[in-house]
CSV table of C-alpha atoms and ligand atoms in Angstrom, one decimal:
chain,number,residue,atom,x,y,z
O,1,UNK,CA,0.0,0.0,0.0
O,2,UNK,CA,1.1,3.6,-0.4
O,3,UNK,CA,4.5,4.6,-1.6
O,4,UNK,CA,6.9,1.9,-2.8
O,5,UNK,CA,10.0,2.7,-0.6
O,6,UNK,CA,12.0,0.1,-2.4
O,7,UNK,CA,11.9,2.5,-5.3
O,8,UNK,CA,13.1,5.4,-3.2
O,9,UNK,CA,15.9,3.7,-1.2
O,10,UNK,CA,19.0,2.2,-2.7
O,11,UNK,CA,20.1,-0.5,-0.3
O,12,UNK,CA,23.5,-0.6,-1.9
O,13,UNK,CA,24.2,3.1,-1.4
O,14,UNK,CA,27.4,3.8,0.5
O,15,UNK,CA,26.8,5.3,3.9
O,16,UNK,CA,29.3,6.6,6.3
O,17,UNK,CA,26.7,6.0,9.0
O,18,UNK,CA,27.1,3.0,11.3
O,19,UNK,CA,25.7,0.1,9.4
O,20,UNK,CA,25.1,-3.3,10.9
O,21,UNK,CA,24.1,-5.2,7.7
O,22,UNK,CA,25.7,-8.7,7.3
O,23,UNK,CA,27.6,-7.4,4.3
O,24,UNK,CA,29.1,-4.4,6.0
O,25,UNK,CA,29.8,-6.4,9.2
O,26,UNK,CA,31.2,-9.4,7.3
O,27,UNK,CA,28.7,-11.7,9.0
O,28,UNK,CA,28.2,-14.9,7.0
O,29,UNK,CA,24.7,-16.2,6.3
O,30,UNK,CA,25.9,-19.8,6.0
O,31,UNK,CA,25.5,-21.6,9.3
O,32,UNK,CA,24.9,-25.2,8.5
O,33,UNK,CA,22.3,-27.4,10.1
O,34,UNK,CA,19.5,-25.9,8.1
O,35,UNK,CA,20.2,-22.4,9.6
O,36,UNK,CA,21.7,-20.8,6.5
O,37,UNK,CA,18.4,-19.1,5.7
O,38,UNK,CA,17.9,-15.7,3.9
O,39,UNK,CA,15.0,-13.3,4.2
O,40,UNK,CA,13.4,-12.7,0.8
O,41,UNK,CA,10.3,-10.6,1.5
O,42,UNK,CA,8.4,-8.6,4.1
O,43,UNK,CA,4.6,-8.1,3.9
O,44,UNK,CA,2.0,-6.5,6.0
O,45,UNK,CA,-1.8,-6.5,6.0
O,46,UNK,CA,-4.2,-4.7,8.3
O,47,UNK,CA,-7.2,-6.4,9.9
O,48,UNK,CA,-10.1,-4.3,11.1
O,49,UNK,CA,-10.5,-5.5,14.7
O,50,UNK,CA,-11.4,-3.3,17.6
O,51,UNK,CA,-8.1,-1.8,16.7
O,52,UNK,CA,-6.5,-1.8,13.2
O,53,UNK,CA,-4.2,-4.7,13.8
O,54,UNK,CA,-1.1,-4.6,11.7
O,55,UNK,CA,0.0,-8.2,10.9
O,56,UNK,CA,3.5,-8.8,9.5
O,57,UNK,CA,4.9,-11.7,7.6
O,58,UNK,CA,8.6,-12.4,6.8
O,59,UNK,CA,9.3,-14.8,3.9
O,60,UNK,CA,12.6,-16.8,3.4
O,61,UNK,CA,14.3,-18.8,0.8
O,62,UNK,CA,13.8,-21.9,2.9
O,63,UNK,CA,10.0,-21.6,2.5
O,64,UNK,CA,9.6,-20.9,6.2
O,65,UNK,CA,7.4,-17.9,7.0
O,66,UNK,CA,7.4,-15.9,10.2
O,67,UNK,CA,4.2,-14.1,11.4
O,68,UNK,CA,4.3,-11.2,13.7
O,69,UNK,CA,2.2,-8.1,14.7
O,70,UNK,CA,3.1,-4.5,15.3
O,71,UNK,CA,1.1,-2.4,17.7
O,72,UNK,CA,-1.7,-0.6,15.7
O,73,UNK,CA,-1.3,2.9,14.4
O,74,UNK,CA,-1.3,5.1,11.3
O,75,UNK,CA,1.9,4.9,9.3
O,76,UNK,CA,3.1,1.6,10.8
O,77,UNK,CA,2.7,-0.5,7.6
O,78,UNK,CA,4.5,2.2,5.6
O,79,UNK,CA,7.4,2.2,8.1
O,80,UNK,CA,7.6,-1.6,7.8
O,81,UNK,CA,7.7,-1.3,4.1
O,82,UNK,CA,10.5,1.3,4.5
O,83,UNK,CA,12.5,-1.2,6.5
O,84,UNK,CA,12.1,-4.1,4.2
O,85,UNK,CA,15.4,-3.4,2.2
O,86,UNK,CA,17.3,-3.5,5.4
O,87,UNK,CA,16.4,-7.1,6.3
O,88,UNK,CA,16.0,-8.7,2.8
O,89,UNK,CA,19.1,-10.9,2.2
O,90,UNK,CA,19.8,-11.2,5.9
O,91,UNK,CA,19.7,-14.3,8.1
O,92,UNK,CA,16.6,-14.0,10.2
O,93,UNK,CA,18.3,-15.8,13.1
O,94,UNK,CA,20.4,-12.7,13.9
O,95,UNK,CA,17.5,-11.1,15.7
O,96,UNK,CA,19.4,-8.7,17.9
O,97,UNK,CA,21.7,-7.5,15.2
O,98,UNK,CA,18.8,-6.9,12.8
O,99,UNK,CA,16.9,-5.1,15.5
O,100,UNK,CA,19.8,-2.7,16.2
O,101,UNK,CA,20.4,-2.4,12.4
O,102,UNK,CA,16.8,-1.1,12.0
O,103,UNK,CA,17.0,1.2,15.0
O,104,UNK,CA,20.2,2.8,13.5
O,105,UNK,CA,18.8,2.9,9.9
O,106,UNK,CA,15.5,4.4,11.0
O,107,UNK,CA,16.9,7.1,13.3
O,108,UNK,CA,15.7,9.7,10.8
O,109,UNK,CA,12.2,8.4,11.1
O,110,UNK,CA,12.4,8.6,14.9
O,111,UNK,CA,13.4,5.2,16.2
O,112,UNK,CA,14.0,6.3,19.8
O,113,UNK,CA,10.3,6.0,20.6
O,114,UNK,CA,6.8,6.0,19.0
O,115,UNK,CA,5.5,4.2,15.9
O,116,UNK,CA,9.0,3.5,14.5
O,117,UNK,CA,9.7,1.4,17.6
O,118,UNK,CA,6.3,-0.2,17.1
O,119,UNK,CA,7.0,-1.0,13.5
O,120,UNK,CA,10.4,-2.5,14.3
O,121,UNK,CA,8.7,-4.6,17.0
O,122,UNK,CA,6.3,-6.0,14.4
O,123,UNK,CA,9.3,-7.3,12.5
O,124,UNK,CA,11.0,-8.5,15.7
O,125,UNK,CA,7.9,-10.6,16.7
O,126,UNK,CA,7.9,-12.2,13.2
O,127,UNK,CA,11.6,-12.9,13.5
O,128,UNK,CA,10.9,-14.8,16.8
O,129,UNK,CA,8.2,-16.9,15.0
O,130,UNK,CA,10.6,-17.5,12.1
O,131,UNK,CA,13.6,-18.4,14.3
O,132,UNK,CA,11.5,-20.8,16.4
O,133,UNK,CA,10.3,-22.5,13.2
O,134,UNK,CA,13.8,-22.8,11.8
O,135,UNK,CA,15.3,-24.1,15.1
O,136,UNK,CA,12.1,-26.1,15.8
O,137,UNK,CA,11.6,-24.7,19.3
O,138,UNK,CA,8.8,-22.6,20.8
O,139,UNK,CA,9.4,-18.9,21.0
O,140,UNK,CA,9.7,-18.9,24.8
O,141,UNK,CA,12.7,-21.1,24.4
O,142,UNK,CA,14.5,-18.4,22.5
O,143,UNK,CA,13.9,-16.1,25.5
O,144,UNK,CA,15.5,-18.5,28.1
O,145,UNK,CA,12.9,-21.1,28.8
O,146,UNK,CA,9.8,-21.4,30.9
O,147,UNK,CA,8.8,-20.2,34.4
O,148,UNK,CA,5.2,-21.3,33.8
O,149,UNK,CA,3.1,-23.5,31.5
O,150,UNK,CA,0.2,-21.1,31.2
O,151,UNK,CA,-0.2,-17.3,31.3
O,152,UNK,CA,-2.9,-15.7,33.2
O,153,UNK,CA,-5.1,-13.3,31.2
O,154,UNK,CA,-7.1,-10.4,32.5
O,155,UNK,CA,-10.2,-9.3,30.7
O,156,UNK,CA,-10.7,-5.6,30.0
O,157,UNK,CA,-14.4,-5.1,30.7
O,158,UNK,CA,-17.0,-2.5,29.5
O,159,UNK,CA,-20.6,-1.9,30.1
O,160,UNK,CA,-22.9,0.6,28.4
O,161,UNK,CA,-23.8,2.0,31.8
O,162,UNK,CA,-20.2,2.5,32.7
O,163,UNK,CA,-20.9,5.1,35.4
O,164,UNK,CA,-23.4,2.9,37.2
O,165,UNK,CA,-21.5,1.0,39.9
O,166,UNK,CA,-24.1,-1.8,40.0
O,167,UNK,CA,-24.0,-2.3,36.2
O,168,UNK,CA,-20.2,-2.6,36.5
O,169,UNK,CA,-20.6,-5.2,39.2
O,170,UNK,CA,-23.1,-7.1,37.1
O,171,UNK,CA,-20.7,-7.1,34.2
O,172,UNK,CA,-17.9,-8.3,36.5
O,173,UNK,CA,-20.1,-11.1,37.7
O,174,UNK,CA,-21.0,-12.1,34.1
O,175,UNK,CA,-17.3,-12.1,32.9
O,176,UNK,CA,-16.2,-14.2,35.8
O,177,UNK,CA,-19.1,-16.7,35.7
O,178,UNK,CA,-19.8,-16.9,31.9
O,179,UNK,CA,-16.5,-16.2,30.3
O,180,UNK,CA,-14.3,-17.8,33.0
O,181,UNK,CA,-11.9,-15.0,33.8
O,182,UNK,CA,-10.4,-14.7,37.3
O,183,UNK,CA,-8.8,-11.3,36.5
O,184,UNK,CA,-10.6,-8.2,35.2
O,185,UNK,CA,-10.1,-4.5,34.5
O,186,UNK,CA,-12.6,-1.7,34.4
O,187,UNK,CA,-12.3,2.0,33.4
O,188,UNK,CA,-12.4,4.4,36.3
O,189,UNK,CA,-12.2,7.6,34.2
O,190,UNK,CA,-15.9,7.5,33.5
O,191,UNK,CA,-18.1,10.6,33.8
O,192,UNK,CA,-20.0,10.8,37.1
O,193,UNK,CA,-22.2,13.7,36.1
O,194,UNK,CA,-20.6,15.7,38.9
O,195,UNK,CA,-17.8,17.2,36.8
O,196,UNK,CA,-17.6,20.9,36.5
O,197,UNK,CA,-14.7,20.9,34.0
O,198,UNK,CA,-13.0,17.8,32.6
O,199,UNK,CA,-10.0,19.7,31.3
O,200,UNK,CA,-8.5,20.8,34.6
O,201,UNK,CA,-7.8,17.2,35.9
O,202,UNK,CA,-9.2,18.0,39.3
O,203,UNK,CA,-11.5,15.5,41.0
O,204,UNK,CA,-14.3,17.0,43.1
O,205,UNK,CA,-15.1,15.2,46.4
O,206,UNK,CA,-18.3,13.7,44.9
O,207,UNK,CA,-16.4,12.4,41.9
O,208,UNK,CA,-14.0,10.6,44.3
O,209,UNK,CA,-16.9,9.1,46.2
O,210,UNK,CA,-18.5,7.9,42.9
O,211,UNK,CA,-15.3,6.3,41.7
O,212,UNK,CA,-14.8,4.6,45.1
O,213,UNK,CA,-18.3,3.3,44.9
O,214,UNK,CA,-17.6,1.7,41.5
O,215,UNK,CA,-14.5,0.1,43.0
O,216,UNK,CA,-16.4,-1.0,46.1
O,217,UNK,CA,-19.3,-2.6,44.2
O,218,UNK,CA,-17.1,-4.4,41.7
O,219,UNK,CA,-14.5,-5.7,44.1
O,220,UNK,CA,-17.1,-6.8,46.7
O,221,UNK,CA,-19.1,-8.6,44.0
O,222,UNK,CA,-16.3,-10.8,42.7
O,223,UNK,CA,-14.3,-11.0,45.9
O,224,UNK,CA,-12.4,-14.3,46.2
O,225,UNK,CA,-13.2,-15.1,42.6
O,226,UNK,CA,-11.3,-12.5,40.6
O,227,UNK,CA,-8.7,-9.8,40.9
O,228,UNK,CA,-9.8,-6.4,39.6
O,229,UNK,CA,-7.7,-3.5,38.2
O,230,UNK,CA,-9.0,0.0,37.4
O,231,UNK,CA,-7.7,2.2,34.6
O,232,UNK,CA,-7.7,6.0,34.6
O,233,UNK,CA,-6.1,6.7,31.2
O,234,UNK,CA,-3.7,9.6,32.4
O,235,UNK,CA,-6.6,11.8,33.4
O,236,UNK,CA,-6.1,13.3,36.8
O,237,UNK,CA,-3.8,15.8,38.6
O,238,UNK,CA,-1.3,14.5,41.1
O,239,UNK,CA,-3.3,15.8,44.0
O,240,UNK,CA,-6.5,14.2,42.8
O,241,UNK,CA,-4.8,11.0,41.9
O,242,UNK,CA,-3.4,10.8,45.5
O,243,UNK,CA,-6.9,11.4,47.0
O,244,UNK,CA,-8.4,8.8,44.7
O,245,UNK,CA,-5.8,6.2,45.4
O,246,UNK,CA,-6.1,6.8,49.1
O,247,UNK,CA,-10.0,6.6,49.0
O,248,UNK,CA,-9.8,3.1,47.5
O,249,UNK,CA,-7.1,1.7,49.8
O,250,UNK,CA,-9.7,-0.1,51.8
O,251,UNK,CA,-10.9,-2.3,48.9
O,252,UNK,CA,-9.2,-5.2,47.2
O,253,UNK,CA,-7.8,-3.4,44.2
O,254,UNK,CA,-5.4,-5.3,42.0
O,255,UNK,CA,-4.0,-2.1,40.7
O,256,UNK,CA,-4.9,1.5,39.8
O,257,UNK,CA,-3.6,2.3,36.3
O,258,UNK,CA,-2.3,5.5,34.8
O,259,UNK,CA,-3.9,7.9,37.3
O,260,UNK,CA,-1.7,10.9,36.1
O,261,UNK,CA,-0.3,11.8,32.7
O,262,UNK,CA,2.8,9.8,31.7
O,263,UNK,CA,5.4,12.4,31.0
O,264,UNK,CA,6.4,13.8,34.4
O,265,UNK,CA,8.2,11.1,36.4
O,266,UNK,CA,8.4,13.2,39.6
O,267,UNK,CA,4.6,13.4,39.8
O,268,UNK,CA,4.4,9.7,39.0
O,269,UNK,CA,6.8,8.9,41.8
O,270,UNK,CA,5.0,11.1,44.3
O,271,UNK,CA,1.6,9.5,43.6
O,272,UNK,CA,2.9,6.0,43.7
O,273,UNK,CA,4.8,6.5,46.9
O,274,UNK,CA,1.8,8.2,48.6
O,275,UNK,CA,-0.5,5.2,48.7
O,276,UNK,CA,-0.7,1.4,49.4
O,277,UNK,CA,-3.0,1.1,46.4
O,278,UNK,CA,-0.7,-0.6,43.8
O,279,UNK,CA,0.0,1.9,40.9
O,280,UNK,CA,0.6,0.5,37.3
O,281,UNK,CA,2.1,2.6,34.5
O,282,UNK,CA,4.0,1.8,31.4
O,283,UNK,CA,2.0,1.5,28.2
O,284,UNK,CA,3.0,5.0,27.0
O,285,UNK,CA,6.8,4.5,27.3
O,286,UNK,CA,9.1,3.0,24.8
O,287,UNK,CA,12.0,0.5,25.0
O,288,UNK,CA,13.8,-0.4,28.1
O,289,UNK,CA,15.5,3.0,28.4
O,290,UNK,CA,12.2,4.7,29.1
O,291,UNK,CA,10.6,2.0,31.2
O,292,UNK,CA,13.9,1.8,33.2
O,293,UNK,CA,13.3,5.3,34.6
O,294,UNK,CA,9.9,4.4,35.9
O,295,UNK,CA,11.3,1.4,37.7
O,296,UNK,CA,14.5,2.9,39.0
O,297,UNK,CA,12.6,6.0,40.3
O,298,UNK,CA,10.3,3.6,42.1
O,299,UNK,CA,7.5,5.4,40.4
O,300,UNK,CA,5.6,2.2,39.7
O,301,UNK,CA,4.4,-0.8,41.7
O,302,UNK,CA,3.6,-2.9,38.6
O,303,UNK,CA,5.1,-2.1,35.2
O,304,UNK,CA,2.8,-2.4,32.2
O,305,UNK,CA,4.7,-2.5,28.9
O,306,UNK,CA,2.7,-3.3,25.7
O,307,UNK,CA,5.0,-5.8,24.0
O,308,UNK,CA,4.5,-4.8,20.4
O,309,UNK,CA,4.3,-1.1,21.3
O,310,UNK,CA,7.3,-1.0,23.6
O,311,UNK,CA,9.7,-2.6,21.1
O,312,UNK,CA,9.0,-6.3,20.9
O,313,UNK,CA,9.6,-9.6,22.7
O,314,UNK,CA,13.3,-9.2,23.6
O,315,UNK,CA,12.7,-5.6,24.6
O,316,UNK,CA,9.9,-6.6,27.0
O,317,UNK,CA,12.2,-9.3,28.4
O,318,UNK,CA,14.9,-6.7,29.1
O,319,UNK,CA,12.3,-4.5,30.8
O,320,UNK,CA,11.2,-7.5,32.9
O,321,UNK,CA,14.9,-8.0,33.9
O,322,UNK,CA,15.2,-4.4,35.1
O,323,UNK,CA,11.9,-4.6,36.9
O,324,UNK,CA,13.0,-7.9,38.5
O,325,UNK,CA,16.0,-6.1,40.1
O,326,UNK,CA,13.5,-3.8,41.8
O,327,UNK,CA,11.1,-6.7,42.7
O,328,UNK,CA,8.5,-5.2,40.4
O,329,UNK,CA,6.0,-7.5,38.6
O,330,UNK,CA,5.0,-7.1,34.9
O,331,UNK,CA,1.4,-6.8,33.7
O,332,UNK,CA,1.5,-6.7,30.0
O,333,UNK,CA,-0.8,-4.2,28.4
O,334,UNK,CA,-2.3,-5.7,25.2
O,335,UNK,CA,-4.9,-4.7,22.6
O,336,UNK,CA,-3.6,-6.9,19.9
O,337,UNK,CA,-4.9,-9.8,17.7
O,338,UNK,CA,-4.2,-13.4,18.8
O,339,UNK,CA,-0.8,-13.2,17.1
O,340,UNK,CA,0.8,-10.5,19.4
O,341,UNK,CA,-1.2,-11.7,22.3
O,342,UNK,CA,0.4,-15.2,22.0
O,343,UNK,CA,3.8,-13.5,21.6
O,344,UNK,CA,3.2,-11.6,24.8
O,345,UNK,CA,2.3,-14.9,26.5
O,346,UNK,CA,5.6,-16.4,25.4
O,347,UNK,CA,7.4,-13.5,27.0
O,348,UNK,CA,5.3,-14.0,30.1
O,349,UNK,CA,6.3,-17.6,30.2
O,350,UNK,CA,9.9,-16.7,30.1
O,351,UNK,CA,10.2,-14.0,32.8
O,352,UNK,CA,10.0,-14.7,36.5
O,353,UNK,CA,7.9,-11.6,37.3
O,354,UNK,CA,4.9,-12.0,34.9
O,355,UNK,CA,1.6,-11.1,36.5
O,356,UNK,CA,-0.8,-11.2,33.5
O,357,UNK,CA,-1.5,-10.4,29.9
O,358,UNK,CA,-4.4,-8.2,28.9
O,359,UNK,CA,-7.3,-9.3,26.6
O,360,UNK,CA,-9.1,-6.3,25.2
O,361,UNK,CA,-11.5,-7.7,22.6
O,362,UNK,CA,-14.2,-9.7,24.3
O,363,UNK,CA,-16.9,-7.6,22.7
O,364,UNK,CA,-15.6,-8.2,19.2
O,365,UNK,CA,-17.0,-11.8,18.8
O,366,UNK,CA,-14.4,-13.1,16.2
O,367,UNK,CA,-11.0,-12.4,17.9
O,368,UNK,CA,-10.3,-16.1,18.3
O,369,UNK,CA,-11.2,-16.9,14.7
O,370,UNK,CA,-8.1,-15.1,13.3
O,371,UNK,CA,-5.9,-18.1,14.1
O,372,UNK,CA,-6.5,-21.8,13.8
O,373,UNK,CA,-5.4,-22.7,17.3
O,374,UNK,CA,-7.1,-22.0,20.6
O,375,UNK,CA,-5.4,-19.1,22.4
O,376,UNK,CA,-7.4,-18.0,25.6
O,377,UNK,CA,-9.2,-20.8,27.4
O,378,UNK,CA,-10.9,-20.1,30.7
O,379,UNK,CA,-8.9,-17.0,31.3
O,380,UNK,CA,-5.5,-18.5,30.6
O,381,UNK,CA,-3.2,-19.1,27.6
O,382,UNK,CA,-1.5,-22.4,27.6
O,383,UNK,CA,2.0,-21.9,26.3
O,384,UNK,CA,2.2,-24.0,23.1
O,385,UNK,CA,5.0,-26.4,22.4
O,386,UNK,CA,4.7,-25.8,18.7
O,387,UNK,CA,7.7,-24.1,16.9
O,388,UNK,CA,7.7,-20.3,16.9
O,389,UNK,CA,4.7,-18.5,18.3
O,390,UNK,CA,2.5,-21.6,17.8
O,391,UNK,CA,-0.3,-19.8,16.0
O,392,UNK,CA,-1.4,-20.1,12.4
O,393,UNK,CA,-3.3,-17.3,10.7
O,394,UNK,CA,-6.7,-18.5,9.4
O,395,UNK,CA,-6.4,-16.8,6.0
O,396,UNK,CA,-10.1,-16.9,5.4
O,397,UNK,CA,-10.7,-15.0,8.6
O,398,UNK,CA,-7.9,-12.5,7.8
O,399,UNK,CA,-9.4,-12.0,4.3
O,400,UNK,CA,-12.9,-11.6,5.8
O,401,UNK,CA,-11.9,-8.9,8.2
O,402,UNK,CA,-9.2,-7.1,6.2
O,403,UNK,CA,-9.2,-3.3,6.0
O,404,UNK,CA,-10.6,-2.2,2.7
O,405,UNK,CA,-7.9,-1.8,0.1
O,406,UNK,CA,-5.4,-4.1,1.9
O,407,UNK,CA,-3.9,-7.2,0.2
O,408,UNK,CA,-3.9,-10.6,1.6
O,409,UNK,CA,-0.5,-12.2,2.3
O,410,UNK,CA,1.2,-14.4,-0.3
O,411,UNK,CA,1.3,-18.1,0.2
O,412,UNK,CA,4.5,-19.3,1.8
U,1,MG,MG1,-4.4,1.4,30.3
């Protein structure tokens, strides 16, 4: 789709810039043992889910194809197309070098943070699927092996009457009893009708009472059956966030997410350290360098990287390693299709401090159809022993839900 960047970029052009391509580095592609594989093509297609999921496929001369997924966002497919010349001809098993190669090559497009990181992550996830298939091991094995056989999933819940505490409690009950989850999340930045001004970030006393009532009704209803987190989407002032966190300390809150905007670490730290309510932050930061500050400043009780947004499977592992040094658990934010959700579960299997992976599509109805295998069952993902990510795109389902104008992947 869009501009053909292979026409604009000469991959053989001589650069003085640091270049990590196999040719420049003198790295041989020949490995033996069926590992002398070469990338021949990179393709994307976008599926119209409850987010525009960007699926990525990497093709090789060995006939093995890797499937990945980037975090959704405008411009991501174009960025992946832009990067294609930098990986074609390379051995897909050199995941770390290719990753750093892309970060260096894409510095002009902004590869420190934002959608370029997201686009690189889409390729990185596909490389893990590909490497697992070539080496005939599950992706978690590439990350160091397993801490657990199944990954706990928490269900992001919604109700039409989102400001009605009883309606939220009813939905919590339904999701626990009918859908089988033992971990939930509700939005707490819902209008109460008591707001005077939603721009100033200040919570009036009545608004705090209303939010505390939602927390009370939901947690009391599913007590002993489910853990419940509450998300504030970066809405409140530091002072209001502290008052809210304090007001819900008496209830069994799994965590309170993003009570303040993400940019100012000093405020984040102050809010987190003011309360025994566990504070979760992380979906708006990129790569280990940015998540590291949150953790080192002890501005977070639970860190919440979004695997394909933050930079991919190995990047999330690195974040988990830093978090583990501060005894901080990892709850993976996730709004992806089954592909990146399964990739997040592989990361979760391989890190000691994994708490849960999010599921954000229960209202969609066909999320599970996108792959041939079962992914979430009774609120858990069993980590597959199949090579790579262990999921196979159902091409009929992909074709049926593709964004208009997109092209279906080529056969392997
Ligand atoms: Mg959130």
